[in-house]
């Protein structure tokens, strides 16, 4: 049975690779990107099986609107893959406030907003799977990646807590490190 998968950060890297793999498998995929052109080739190849959505995960309102659009379009959401994120390189001492806030907005708050938005859908279905793309740097640290490390430690703590909160609703949470 095909699944409906919502994946963030699908324009390149793992996000795009996973999007295409799910489409090849026969799943329906809602893929969020900042630039819709990055999915034009996949949209031409897979048609209605792919729902491309423009999304800045830093916006809570936009994240909730994207989840609503996916649920309205496909009728359900079986899997959310919170993949959007980036790494900030630089010594902690040299990191500006804007750089630190932007890192946390994308890597942590983006995960939080999409998770919050999809939970009512999954609770109503009494099933779902939220996959949080973290990093081994959410468990250990490396120099000159302090703010990135902190963002991934936050994702780890949030996800472990979320898993215990939603397990009785038939919703699973997985961390990819």
XYZ file of C-alpha atoms in Angstrom:
177
model
C 0.000 0.000 0.000
C 1.430 3.372 -0.959
C 2.105 5.967 1.699
C 1.725 9.726 1.748
C 5.060 11.224 2.719
C 5.735 14.863 3.529
C 9.421 15.702 3.292
C 11.088 19.051 3.937
C 14.298 20.198 2.303
C 13.662 18.191 -0.864
C 15.522 20.368 -3.350
C 18.878 18.588 -3.072
C 20.940 16.077 -1.113
C 19.208 13.395 0.927
C 15.857 15.167 0.613
C 15.823 14.948 -3.170
C 17.250 11.412 -3.204
C 14.576 10.222 -0.754
C 11.821 12.041 -2.660
C 12.709 10.286 -5.897
C 13.097 6.901 -4.174
C 9.618 7.187 -2.609
C 8.104 8.215 -5.934
C 9.767 5.269 -7.707
C 8.353 2.990 -5.006
C 4.847 4.262 -5.787
C 4.312 6.511 -2.781
C 2.707 9.940 -2.947
C 5.111 12.660 -1.900
C 4.584 16.230 -0.789
C 8.022 17.778 -1.149
C 8.803 21.169 0.330
C 11.474 23.427 -1.082
C 12.322 27.111 -1.180
C 12.441 27.091 -5.003
C 9.789 25.051 -6.824
C 11.940 24.895 -9.984
C 14.218 22.427 -8.188
C 11.397 19.838 -8.426
C 10.305 20.561 -12.013
C 11.948 17.459 -13.466
C 10.422 15.145 -10.850
C 7.009 16.800 -11.259
C 7.148 16.261 -15.034
C 8.093 12.600 -14.533
C 5.687 11.710 -11.679
C 2.769 14.094 -12.210
C 0.054 14.021 -9.555
C 2.042 11.585 -7.431
C 4.207 14.590 -6.403
C 2.902 17.701 -4.682
C 5.656 20.331 -4.690
C 5.228 23.035 -2.047
C 7.232 26.176 -1.479
C 8.040 26.455 2.225
C 10.347 28.321 4.537
C 10.334 26.089 7.621
C 11.252 29.098 9.752
C 7.656 30.290 9.423
C 5.283 28.585 11.839
C 2.225 29.820 9.920
C 3.624 28.606 6.594
C 4.474 25.214 8.122
C 0.911 24.749 9.379
C -0.460 25.874 5.997
C 1.761 23.370 4.174
C 0.573 20.481 6.348
C -3.046 21.510 5.760
C -2.423 21.668 2.004
C -0.953 18.143 2.020
C -3.769 16.694 4.133
C -6.384 18.398 1.947
C -4.698 17.240 -1.272
C -3.895 13.616 -0.392
C -6.424 13.023 2.421
C -3.811 11.877 4.927
C -0.150 12.076 5.915
C 1.519 8.816 6.853
C 5.101 10.018 7.247
C 6.722 13.369 7.967
C 10.445 13.594 7.293
C 11.902 16.740 8.850
C 14.968 17.010 6.663
C 15.397 20.757 6.091
C 18.475 22.173 7.767
C 22.018 23.361 7.308
C 25.359 23.445 9.074
C 26.913 26.624 10.434
C 30.683 26.547 10.644
C 32.569 28.861 12.985
C 33.865 29.149 16.499
C 31.225 29.791 19.156
C 33.026 32.988 20.151
C 32.808 34.338 16.597
C 29.167 33.451 15.902
C 26.893 36.461 15.570
C 23.489 36.616 17.176
C 21.833 36.573 13.746
C 23.802 33.479 12.681
C 22.954 31.644 15.907
C 19.266 32.540 15.725
C 19.030 31.565 12.039
C 20.651 28.194 12.771
C 18.190 27.451 15.576
C 15.212 28.766 13.560
C 15.859 26.339 10.733
C 17.325 23.287 12.440
C 15.222 23.305 15.616
C 12.143 25.475 15.222
C 11.509 24.187 11.693
C 11.352 20.669 13.135
C 9.106 21.834 15.972
C 6.659 23.697 13.714
C 6.209 20.820 11.247
C 5.895 18.280 14.063
C 3.248 20.378 15.807
C 1.368 20.897 12.552
C 1.255 17.213 11.553
C 0.320 15.775 14.949
C -3.429 16.571 14.792
C -3.596 14.866 11.379
C -1.791 11.777 12.622
C -3.784 11.622 15.872
C -7.024 11.700 13.879
C -5.690 8.845 11.707
C -4.450 7.006 14.829
C -1.204 6.393 12.977
C 1.845 8.099 11.600
C 5.590 8.274 11.638
C 7.689 11.372 12.208
C 11.304 11.045 11.126
C 13.643 13.737 12.424
C 16.909 14.140 10.553
C 19.450 14.875 13.243
C 23.163 14.096 13.306
C 25.700 12.257 15.375
C 26.588 15.846 16.336
C 23.411 15.790 18.402
C 25.166 13.239 20.594
C 28.801 14.392 20.529
C 30.445 17.658 19.553
C 33.111 18.850 17.178
C 34.930 22.183 17.320
C 33.803 25.026 15.033
C 30.306 23.534 14.810
C 29.077 24.626 18.248
C 25.806 26.240 17.205
C 25.024 23.424 14.763
C 25.812 20.914 17.542
C 23.445 22.794 19.867
C 20.649 22.775 17.275
C 20.952 19.021 16.823
C 21.138 18.392 20.597
C 17.846 20.333 20.788
C 16.304 18.163 18.047
C 17.377 15.050 19.960
C 15.779 16.206 23.223
C 12.591 17.346 21.512
C 12.247 14.114 19.549
C 12.860 11.786 22.470
C 10.239 13.643 24.488
C 7.804 13.721 21.572
C 8.169 9.975 21.061
C 7.008 9.300 24.613
C 4.123 11.775 24.294
C 2.625 10.329 21.088
C 3.280 6.588 21.255
C -0.187 5.867 22.666
C -1.732 7.578 19.618
C -0.102 5.118 17.205
C 2.490 7.684 16.165
C 6.164 6.760 15.991
C 9.124 9.128 16.141
C 12.512 8.166 14.741
C 15.791 10.059 14.906
C 18.194 9.678 11.986
C 21.653 10.483 13.264
